[in-house]
């Protein structure tokens, strides 16, 4: 290739992440090398869609050649595959930016997971994730990208062997496509079958049959141009004419994931506003699911022209949904700013959300295990809706599934909970924490277990928030078992157990007031507990204010300066407590009281407040026991 005015090509080094990704891919964490074609075709189609959009306000950009197309040229003799589009093209800066760095959100997190995982799991992970332009290097030892941006007189060549650096140089525009991008793969010996028409045609039809830009093939230099796909948008067809594989294929190209959709929702809304939606619940978690910006990815089309994927077509708690909405009720030249104000958009958001939730509800009724898979992947995100979407709160609560003290490995719904609630039980009880193991070991659960009362075990960070916002479900409020009085004494224990707490003896009463006095700088109260059966102590939050777990989250997030003092509850029937209450040894009593408080802290997953003093007290206790 000759460069313009004999300027030498500039060499650039890839951003570190790209080198790592390339290495991983070339060393084949992922075995299906065919995906490179899908990735190149999907980029070419994106480029055509971007041009169509820009040409709405500047018709010069596609003047003379307005029909988008993608052409694949093969040459078995020289082992070359070329994918060419007449889309938007790339300027020099865009090439450096787009092909020398990894911009895609979630990529970094993805790579960290892959590196941390074993090879086998890595393969699965890559399978869930679009690998992008760099997948070319799975089959090629050199890739040349020749591009000319729409409306520009300049053409540029980007070239790399995928080993850490690339060269970029200006070329004579004659050598580049008149508009758009030509990507030339110099195939490795191993991958030479990818230059055969039979292989390529099969892969394209299988993977990219519904890309909304037509694809052509030229099987060898000088051969005729043949059409492979017609570029009809899948969503414009009627549901009955679409095969499940076609939906999957479209899902993969629109989501950039390689898994199977867990649910497909395709419908046409008619009436005041007309639009078509083709949306999917992914089969696995997208990598940007927990990105702080919480952006959705559903694409908006107007009359089959792609407009934007940042129109917030769905509420944020449905950001995992992938797909498109196409409407003919908006002007093509609507600005992205004006879009946000449009009443049509509000109507689409409402209509699509309602439909999705309704179909998800139906699935929960007709195929529970399929629904539970969706819930396992996205439940933590859907629950954000309980405190964000007031109108649909009850509906979202009804969809929610929980681990509880009686769920085992399964899931329980709130309807299940209410059905099995004990006579006289006024609240839905819950316990919030960071892990199921920790929660199951909580002393606060003991009194509930003894009475056979189910407790929701909540471990998602969003749980601390929605429980405070969801006032009730079917007439029962939500109540933390680590907050306030437990009102357990009103409910009978299982048969054979004493349900009334023992009359507090005088010794216990005076011990409680001693402890309250001695611990007053650390706890707001010390009282006798009805929620403990085996443990000696536990901490609870006072009735007013935050649950202890929420308080911790807020403190960690810097949104709360000081935590409120908790309440120490003591089990008056516990032998340790009885021993302390009746002792005449003042040092022992004081040490043991402070140790009880630290014990309660440890049971909560915290540390003793003063580790050194804690250790000293413990040694004194040992010394006493050994005498
Ligand atoms: P993604 O498509 O997810 O953005 P890729 O690695 O597939 O990631 O592509 C990186 C970027 O390179 C694209 O976002 C685009 O800006 C640019 N690009 C790739 N192929 C083309 C093309 N044929 N025409 C124009 N730009 C392209
Ligand atoms: Mg891409």
XYZ file of C-alpha atoms and ligand atoms in Angstrom:
655
model
C 0.000 0.000 0.000
C 1.423 3.406 -0.892
C 0.952 6.143 1.611
C 0.175 9.722 0.720
C 3.146 11.973 -0.023
C 5.396 9.174 1.197
C 4.724 10.109 4.763
C 5.908 7.216 6.907
C 3.218 5.335 8.810
C 2.921 6.233 12.455
C 3.253 3.420 14.964
C 1.053 3.220 18.030
C 0.958 0.887 20.971
C -2.429 -0.525 22.035
C -3.832 0.530 25.338
C -2.787 -2.139 27.840
C -6.253 -3.669 28.051
C -6.443 -4.275 24.336
C -3.172 -6.184 24.346
C -4.526 -8.378 27.132
C -7.817 -9.003 25.375
C -6.066 -9.835 22.133
C -3.773 -12.244 23.860
C -6.661 -13.971 25.570
C -8.636 -14.312 22.409
C -5.843 -15.410 20.161
C -4.875 -17.991 22.736
C -8.337 -19.157 22.316
C -10.222 -19.023 25.538
C -13.100 -19.167 23.153
C -13.268 -21.989 20.688
C -15.886 -20.743 18.231
C -13.770 -18.681 15.878
C -16.696 -18.119 13.508
C -17.940 -15.249 15.625
C -15.459 -12.842 14.052
C -17.746 -12.576 11.026
C -20.751 -11.735 13.112
C -18.776 -9.053 14.929
C -17.505 -7.443 11.717
C -20.959 -7.555 10.132
C -22.544 -6.071 13.206
C -20.023 -3.196 13.195
C -20.643 -2.648 9.482
C -24.399 -2.543 10.080
C -23.918 -0.093 12.968
C -21.861 2.112 10.649
C -24.645 2.054 8.035
C -27.236 2.935 10.658
C -25.124 5.818 11.942
C -24.842 7.180 8.422
C -28.594 6.923 7.813
C -29.128 8.896 10.979
C -26.577 11.622 10.194
C -27.890 11.892 6.646
C -31.301 12.912 7.956
C -29.891 16.328 8.804
C -27.169 16.361 6.129
C -28.296 14.657 2.958
C -24.934 15.332 1.274
C -23.450 12.566 3.357
C -25.078 9.732 1.453
C -25.840 11.528 -1.792
C -25.456 9.328 -4.859
C -25.369 6.079 -2.876
C -28.154 5.983 -0.329
C -28.690 2.210 -0.228
C -26.795 0.708 2.688
C -24.998 -2.544 2.055
C -22.375 -4.866 3.393
C -20.205 -6.824 0.988
C -17.997 -9.785 1.783
C -15.199 -10.469 -0.707
C -13.330 -13.757 -0.630
C -10.026 -14.824 -2.077
C -8.999 -18.356 -1.264
C -5.743 -18.086 -3.158
C -4.342 -15.260 -1.095
C -6.296 -16.376 2.012
C -8.148 -13.100 2.359
C -11.577 -12.169 3.669
C -12.739 -8.600 3.198
C -15.802 -7.091 4.859
C -16.792 -3.776 3.352
C -19.587 -1.351 4.154
C -20.733 1.979 2.737
C -21.534 3.367 6.166
C -20.223 6.303 8.128
C -16.506 5.398 7.942
C -13.801 6.506 10.354
C -11.482 9.487 10.480
C -7.915 9.056 11.692
C -8.882 10.112 15.218
C -11.844 7.775 15.243
C -9.638 4.881 14.208
C -7.192 5.532 17.016
C -10.000 5.950 19.480
C -12.135 3.008 18.335
C -9.573 0.420 17.295
C -6.772 1.198 19.724
C -8.721 1.285 22.957
C -11.536 -0.615 24.534
C -14.377 1.742 25.162
C -17.208 -0.625 25.656
C -18.584 -0.458 29.145
C -18.250 -3.565 31.180
C -15.232 -4.746 29.216
C -12.802 -4.144 32.001
C -14.924 -5.933 34.555
C -15.375 -8.730 32.075
C -11.660 -9.178 31.595
C -11.001 -9.135 35.295
C -13.481 -11.937 35.742
C -11.987 -13.910 32.901
C -8.484 -13.545 34.261
C -9.636 -14.570 37.686
C -11.486 -17.580 36.388
C -10.224 -20.897 35.152
C -9.967 -21.549 31.435
C -13.151 -23.569 31.277
C -15.288 -20.941 32.876
C -13.565 -18.263 30.810
C -14.891 -19.868 27.673
C -18.426 -19.593 29.003
C -17.882 -15.996 29.992
C -16.658 -14.980 26.575
C -19.647 -16.797 25.188
C -21.890 -14.319 26.958
C -20.099 -11.311 25.678
C -19.623 -9.745 22.260
C -15.919 -9.878 21.545
C -15.939 -7.051 19.038
C -13.512 -6.006 16.355
C -10.555 -7.749 17.964
C -12.078 -11.146 17.313
C -10.582 -10.737 13.812
C -7.269 -11.777 15.294
C -8.651 -15.191 16.130
C -8.413 -16.029 12.447
C -6.019 -13.450 10.984
C -2.363 -12.669 11.545
C -2.778 -9.270 9.994
C -5.785 -6.975 9.740
C -5.939 -3.882 7.529
C -8.711 -1.354 7.997
C -9.138 1.135 5.170
C -11.668 3.817 5.808
C -13.028 7.042 4.495
C -15.416 9.006 6.601
C -18.623 10.183 4.909
C -18.077 13.698 3.614
C -14.292 13.562 3.958
C -11.632 13.716 1.230
C -9.110 11.812 3.306
C -8.654 8.080 3.618
C -6.724 6.206 6.289
C -5.199 2.810 6.735
C -4.944 1.080 10.103
C -2.905 -2.074 10.186
C -1.898 -4.502 12.907
C -0.692 -8.022 13.545
C -2.601 -8.001 16.842
C 0.500 -8.371 18.953
C 0.572 -5.105 20.843
C 0.893 -2.310 18.314
C -0.683 -0.938 15.155
C 0.327 1.438 12.377
C -1.751 4.187 10.939
C -1.117 6.053 7.708
C -2.873 8.265 5.241
C -3.559 6.618 1.891
C -4.661 7.686 -1.539
C -8.492 7.860 -1.449
C -8.553 5.781 -4.634
C -7.373 2.812 -2.600
C -10.155 3.118 -0.043
C -13.885 2.649 -0.526
C -15.575 5.881 -1.752
C -17.330 5.961 1.599
C -17.206 3.651 4.583
C -14.845 0.964 5.738
C -13.068 -2.016 4.222
C -11.634 -4.546 6.616
C -9.146 -6.998 5.129
C -8.272 -10.105 7.113
C -5.112 -11.983 6.159
C -6.124 -15.416 7.384
C -3.787 -17.752 9.200
C -3.124 -21.148 7.642
C -5.426 -22.770 10.236
C -8.310 -20.499 9.348
C -8.079 -20.687 5.565
C -11.488 -22.339 5.231
C -12.976 -18.978 6.170
C -12.167 -17.773 2.671
C -14.456 -20.371 1.106
C -17.895 -19.309 -0.003
C -19.562 -22.378 1.397
C -18.278 -21.728 4.922
C -18.890 -18.009 4.889
C -22.372 -18.261 3.431
C -23.378 -20.787 6.050
C -22.016 -18.691 8.931
C -23.601 -15.479 7.693
C -27.028 -17.019 7.253
C -26.804 -18.666 10.613
C -25.522 -15.739 12.632
C -26.414 -12.571 10.796
C -29.500 -13.426 8.797
C -31.503 -10.595 10.351
C -29.112 -7.739 10.389
C -31.185 -4.831 9.027
C -28.729 -4.099 6.218
C -28.503 -6.434 3.199
C -25.373 -8.577 2.883
C -23.737 -9.500 -0.438
C -20.928 -11.864 -1.301
C -18.265 -11.980 -4.025
C -16.820 -15.472 -3.933
C -13.520 -14.698 -5.673
C -11.892 -11.677 -7.295
C -13.856 -10.760 -10.406
C -16.867 -12.948 -9.568
C -20.426 -11.650 -9.639
C -22.011 -10.030 -6.643
C -24.598 -12.336 -5.022
C -27.109 -11.421 -2.357
C -26.987 -13.437 0.879
C -29.575 -11.695 3.031
C -32.177 -9.081 2.257
C -31.805 -6.799 5.257
C -35.469 -6.985 6.199
C -35.881 -5.985 9.813
C -37.074 -9.042 11.710
C -39.443 -7.077 13.890
C -41.543 -5.987 10.914
C -42.515 -9.607 10.224
C -45.464 -11.214 11.894
C -44.758 -13.370 14.923
C -46.129 -16.489 13.265
C -43.608 -16.206 10.464
C -40.593 -16.058 12.746
C -38.768 -19.168 13.925
C -37.258 -19.366 17.417
C -33.741 -19.557 15.907
C -34.393 -16.328 14.073
C -35.321 -14.603 17.305
C -32.190 -15.961 18.969
C -30.054 -14.808 16.085
C -31.554 -11.331 16.240
C -31.239 -11.233 20.019
C -27.557 -12.019 19.739
C -26.895 -9.315 17.211
C -28.820 -6.687 19.153
C -27.461 -7.566 22.592
C -23.880 -8.465 21.780
C -24.331 -11.537 23.960
C -23.927 -15.103 22.805
C -26.426 -16.797 25.063
C -30.053 -17.761 24.469
C -32.728 -15.241 25.415
C -34.672 -16.294 28.515
C -37.817 -14.638 27.201
C -38.889 -12.929 23.973
C -41.582 -10.256 23.860
C -42.622 -9.121 20.390
C -45.729 -7.030 19.885
C -47.252 -4.209 17.951
C -49.094 -1.444 19.765
C -51.935 0.180 17.895
C -54.304 2.982 18.714
C -53.294 6.451 19.780
C -49.612 5.660 19.391
C -48.253 3.064 17.059
C -45.028 1.221 17.570
C -43.485 -2.229 17.416
C -41.371 -3.639 20.213
C -39.109 -6.664 20.013
C -37.480 -7.147 23.388
C -35.674 -9.918 25.225
C -34.826 -10.917 28.749
C -31.216 -12.140 28.415
C -30.305 -15.658 29.470
C -27.408 -14.391 31.575
C -26.298 -11.180 33.242
C -24.968 -8.523 30.876
C -21.629 -7.173 32.020
C -22.846 -3.642 32.505
C -25.726 -4.690 34.771
C -24.305 -2.968 37.833
C -22.700 0.012 36.124
C -23.358 3.099 38.216
C -25.012 4.990 35.320
C -27.709 2.269 35.145
C -28.353 2.973 31.476
C -30.760 0.893 29.449
C -29.823 -0.471 26.036
C -33.108 -0.788 24.157
C -32.685 0.858 20.754
C -35.113 3.332 19.310
C -35.869 3.234 15.580
C -38.092 5.585 13.665
C -39.470 4.012 10.485
C -36.647 1.454 10.590
C -33.949 4.089 10.931
C -31.869 3.671 14.045
C -32.075 6.841 16.148
C -30.487 6.179 19.519
C -29.862 3.615 22.198
C -29.929 6.153 24.994
C -33.572 7.212 24.906
C -34.377 5.560 28.246
C -37.205 3.586 26.775
C -37.612 1.595 29.967
C -37.340 2.322 33.677
C -33.842 1.766 35.061
C -34.810 -1.338 36.968
C -35.463 -2.996 33.594
C -32.076 -1.983 32.191
C -31.174 -5.624 31.531
C -33.797 -5.843 28.775
C -32.353 -5.873 25.236
C -34.078 -5.178 21.942
C -35.642 -2.460 19.842
C -38.688 -0.242 19.613
C -39.627 1.059 16.175
C -42.246 3.756 15.715
C -43.583 5.701 12.777
C -45.100 8.379 15.003
C -41.960 10.463 15.434
C -40.343 12.717 12.856
C -37.083 11.233 11.603
C -35.215 14.404 12.312
C -36.187 14.569 15.956
C -33.260 15.669 18.062
C -32.154 13.427 20.881
C -32.882 16.255 23.313
C -36.440 16.726 22.070
C -37.009 13.026 22.314
C -36.846 13.057 26.077
C -39.748 15.503 26.192
C -41.928 13.621 23.770
C -45.259 12.316 25.122
C -44.914 9.389 22.733
C -41.804 8.289 24.552
C -43.663 8.301 27.861
C -46.406 6.266 26.275
C -43.922 3.754 24.852
C -42.191 3.443 28.205
C -45.467 2.699 29.905
C -46.747 0.327 27.236
C -43.563 -1.713 26.926
C -43.039 -1.890 30.692
C -46.591 -3.088 31.274
C -46.337 -5.677 28.589
C -42.966 -6.980 29.772
C -44.126 -7.271 33.377
C -47.331 -8.964 32.305
C -45.458 -11.526 30.237
C -42.997 -12.095 33.077
C -45.945 -12.686 35.420
C -47.406 -15.184 32.998
C -44.106 -17.005 32.826
C -43.976 -17.157 36.630
C -47.323 -18.939 36.506
C -46.701 -21.219 33.553
C -43.038 -22.152 33.954
C -41.783 -21.494 37.450
C -38.285 -22.814 36.958
C -37.754 -20.643 33.874
C -38.990 -17.684 35.870
C -36.726 -18.444 38.805
C -33.710 -18.396 36.495
C -34.704 -14.913 35.385
C -35.156 -13.930 38.989
C -31.737 -15.276 39.987
C -30.097 -13.176 37.290
C -32.118 -9.983 37.552
C -34.091 -10.034 40.801
C -31.634 -7.732 42.529
C -32.201 -5.157 39.775
C -35.969 -5.623 39.554
C -36.234 -4.946 43.297
C -34.906 -1.430 42.690
C -38.324 -0.849 41.177
C -40.030 -1.500 44.492
C -38.754 1.794 45.803
C -38.563 3.621 42.488
C -41.808 2.720 40.785
C -44.570 3.522 43.187
C -47.348 2.602 40.747
C -46.057 -0.893 40.167
C -44.877 -1.589 43.684
C -47.432 -4.251 44.520
C -46.900 -5.944 41.191
C -43.134 -6.016 41.691
C -43.503 -7.292 45.253
C -45.684 -10.096 43.956
C -43.016 -11.001 41.393
C -40.258 -11.043 43.996
C -38.782 -14.309 45.198
C -36.907 -14.846 48.443
C -34.648 -17.072 50.412
C -36.244 -17.525 53.813
C -35.808 -19.601 56.937
C -38.088 -22.184 55.350
C -37.139 -21.954 51.659
C -34.194 -24.363 51.686
C -32.487 -24.066 48.311
C -35.744 -22.941 46.700
C -37.587 -19.640 46.371
C -40.572 -18.281 48.244
C -42.972 -15.599 47.110
C -44.720 -13.205 49.457
C -47.968 -14.979 48.639
C -46.372 -18.224 49.908
C -45.250 -16.364 53.017
C -48.665 -14.932 53.785
C -50.334 -18.285 53.202
C -48.101 -19.939 55.809
C -48.071 -17.089 58.313
C -48.947 -18.005 61.898
C -52.257 -17.151 63.431
C -51.956 -13.705 64.992
C -48.794 -12.837 63.053
C -49.062 -9.174 62.094
C -45.882 -8.595 60.127
C -43.710 -10.013 57.385
C -40.411 -10.474 59.202
C -37.065 -10.016 57.541
C -33.390 -10.026 58.310
C -30.908 -8.101 56.167
C -27.217 -8.939 55.887
C -24.418 -9.558 53.487
C -24.418 -13.341 53.281
C -26.920 -16.112 53.722
C -24.546 -18.025 56.021
C -24.148 -15.055 58.320
C -27.896 -14.479 58.400
C -28.717 -18.074 59.176
C -26.392 -17.926 62.198
C -27.980 -14.771 63.621
C -29.085 -15.097 67.229
C -32.027 -12.801 66.468
C -33.597 -15.668 64.506
C -33.794 -18.050 67.442
C -37.114 -16.926 68.865
C -38.669 -16.981 65.389
C -37.425 -20.491 64.716
C -38.781 -21.652 68.059
C -42.207 -20.398 67.004
C -41.983 -21.680 63.453
C -42.274 -18.156 62.070
C -40.763 -17.651 58.641
C -38.212 -14.869 58.196
C -37.089 -13.443 54.835
C -33.299 -13.576 54.521
C -32.281 -10.591 52.419
C -28.739 -10.316 51.071
C -28.875 -7.891 48.135
C -27.711 -4.386 48.948
C -30.913 -2.971 47.453
C -32.920 -4.880 50.086
C -32.104 -2.460 52.887
C -33.765 0.281 50.882
C -36.945 -1.179 49.520
C -38.017 -2.768 52.808
C -38.227 0.683 54.305
C -40.292 1.909 51.349
C -42.702 -0.969 50.944
C -45.253 -0.332 53.627
C -47.180 -3.574 53.317
C -48.138 -6.588 51.280
C -51.652 -7.997 51.588
C -52.225 -6.096 54.793
C -49.013 -7.051 56.578
C -46.191 -4.594 57.140
C -42.503 -5.443 56.776
C -40.595 -5.644 60.028
C -36.890 -6.116 60.644
C -36.160 -8.707 63.312
C -33.167 -6.670 64.403
C -35.142 -3.561 65.060
C -37.414 -2.543 67.897
C -39.379 -4.876 70.111
C -40.036 -8.242 68.524
C -43.655 -8.706 69.712
C -42.837 -12.399 69.758
C -44.181 -12.967 73.235
C -47.694 -12.660 71.784
C -47.107 -15.660 69.557
C -46.936 -19.196 70.924
C -43.775 -21.262 70.694
C -43.825 -24.696 69.115
C -45.385 -27.371 71.281
C -43.555 -28.466 74.426
C -41.706 -25.189 74.784
C -42.416 -22.578 77.319
C -43.896 -19.611 75.545
C -43.889 -16.991 78.296
C -40.505 -15.544 79.139
C -39.491 -16.464 82.667
C -40.479 -13.878 85.239
C -37.412 -11.729 85.511
C -35.831 -12.536 88.841
C -34.539 -9.832 91.102
C -30.992 -10.832 90.261
C -31.670 -10.397 86.552
C -33.379 -7.077 87.080
C -30.484 -5.681 89.038
C -28.007 -7.087 86.510
C -29.895 -5.356 83.701
C -29.694 -2.029 85.432
C -26.024 -2.557 86.199
C -25.318 -3.384 82.537
C -27.348 -0.451 81.313
C -25.364 1.887 83.516
C -21.966 0.355 82.694
C -22.573 0.205 78.918
C -24.428 3.484 78.570
C -21.718 4.988 76.367
C -22.164 2.182 73.813
C -25.783 1.083 73.887
C -29.005 2.972 74.394
C -30.666 0.243 76.451
C -30.119 -3.193 77.911
C -33.224 -5.312 78.161
C -34.483 -8.836 78.526
C -35.151 -10.547 75.179
C -37.919 -12.764 73.884
C -36.175 -13.432 70.561
C -33.303 -15.499 71.986
C -33.466 -19.155 72.889
C -29.875 -20.451 72.613
C -27.648 -17.387 72.494
C -26.968 -15.200 75.486
C -27.172 -11.830 73.761
C -27.909 -9.943 70.566
C -28.002 -6.367 69.338
C -31.061 -4.714 67.851
C -31.840 -1.245 66.581
C -34.330 0.980 68.322
C -37.836 1.279 66.953
C -37.126 4.709 65.498
C -34.340 5.311 63.032
C -32.601 2.903 60.711
C -32.288 -0.822 60.718
C -28.723 -1.754 61.730
C -27.838 -3.105 58.302
C -29.091 -0.059 56.430
C -27.206 2.106 58.885
C -23.992 0.240 58.032
C -24.559 0.662 54.299
C -25.253 4.375 54.677
C -22.175 4.799 56.854
C -19.968 2.961 54.372
C -21.331 5.168 51.614
C -20.448 8.239 53.677
C -24.089 9.268 53.889
C -24.347 8.964 57.644
C -21.876 10.409 60.120
C -22.618 8.524 63.257
C -24.608 5.404 63.871
C -27.319 5.397 66.513
C -26.584 3.395 69.650
C -28.089 -0.079 69.438
C -30.001 -1.933 72.136
C -28.403 -4.936 73.840
C -30.887 -7.731 74.433
C -30.087 -10.398 77.000
C -31.467 -13.905 77.313
C -32.431 -14.217 80.990
C -32.597 -18.021 80.784
C -29.062 -18.418 79.528
C -26.667 -20.050 82.057
C -23.934 -17.481 81.398
C -26.332 -14.645 82.050
C -27.594 -16.298 85.221
C -24.035 -16.822 86.443
C -23.136 -13.194 85.867
C -26.345 -11.977 87.449
C -25.686 -13.864 90.682
C -21.952 -13.326 91.067
C -20.499 -11.421 94.005
C -17.224 -10.816 92.166
C -17.320 -7.247 90.854
C -14.354 -7.554 88.476
C -15.837 -10.661 86.955
C -19.207 -9.040 86.587
C -17.774 -6.016 84.834
C -15.512 -8.029 82.505
C -18.277 -10.452 81.641
C -20.747 -7.666 80.891
C -18.360 -5.986 78.478
C -17.541 -9.337 76.923
C -21.235 -10.015 76.367
C -21.514 -6.813 74.386
C -18.511 -7.777 72.264
C -19.995 -11.226 71.753
C -23.144 -9.611 70.390
C -21.025 -7.498 68.056
C -19.151 -10.525 66.748
C -22.433 -12.336 66.128
C -23.444 -9.347 64.015
C -20.341 -9.716 61.878
C -18.522 -6.836 63.589
C -15.358 -6.614 65.668
C -15.022 -6.036 69.417
C -14.905 -2.277 69.945
C -11.516 -2.332 71.662
C -9.604 -5.496 70.684
C -6.861 -4.971 73.237
C -9.217 -4.513 76.172
C -11.222 -7.444 74.863
C -8.139 -9.695 74.950
C -7.236 -8.602 78.461
C -10.726 -9.317 79.757
C -10.683 -12.700 78.164
C -7.370 -13.606 79.841
C -8.679 -12.501 83.211
C -11.673 -14.744 82.664
C -9.452 -17.708 81.767
C -7.262 -17.074 84.798
C -10.344 -17.062 86.994
C -11.628 -20.302 85.485
C -8.268 -22.025 86.019
C -8.111 -21.251 89.723
P -18.541 -2.168 19.645
O -19.114 -2.537 18.314
O -19.172 -2.898 20.765
O -18.455 -0.692 19.878
P -16.166 -3.212 18.460
O -14.865 -3.701 19.013
O -16.929 -4.181 17.656
O -17.012 -2.694 19.668
O -15.901 -1.942 17.586
C -15.189 -0.844 18.127
C -15.528 0.438 17.442
O -14.840 0.530 16.201
C -16.971 0.662 17.093
O -17.697 1.155 18.182
C -16.864 1.693 15.965
O -16.702 2.996 16.521
C -15.576 1.318 15.291
N -15.847 0.507 14.102
C -15.630 -0.818 13.975
N -15.981 -1.235 12.748
C -16.434 -0.154 12.084
C -16.959 0.068 10.766
N -17.104 -0.925 9.882
N -17.312 1.343 10.442
C -17.181 2.352 11.320
N -16.708 2.205 12.562
C -16.337 0.965 12.948
Mg -19.078 -4.406 17.503
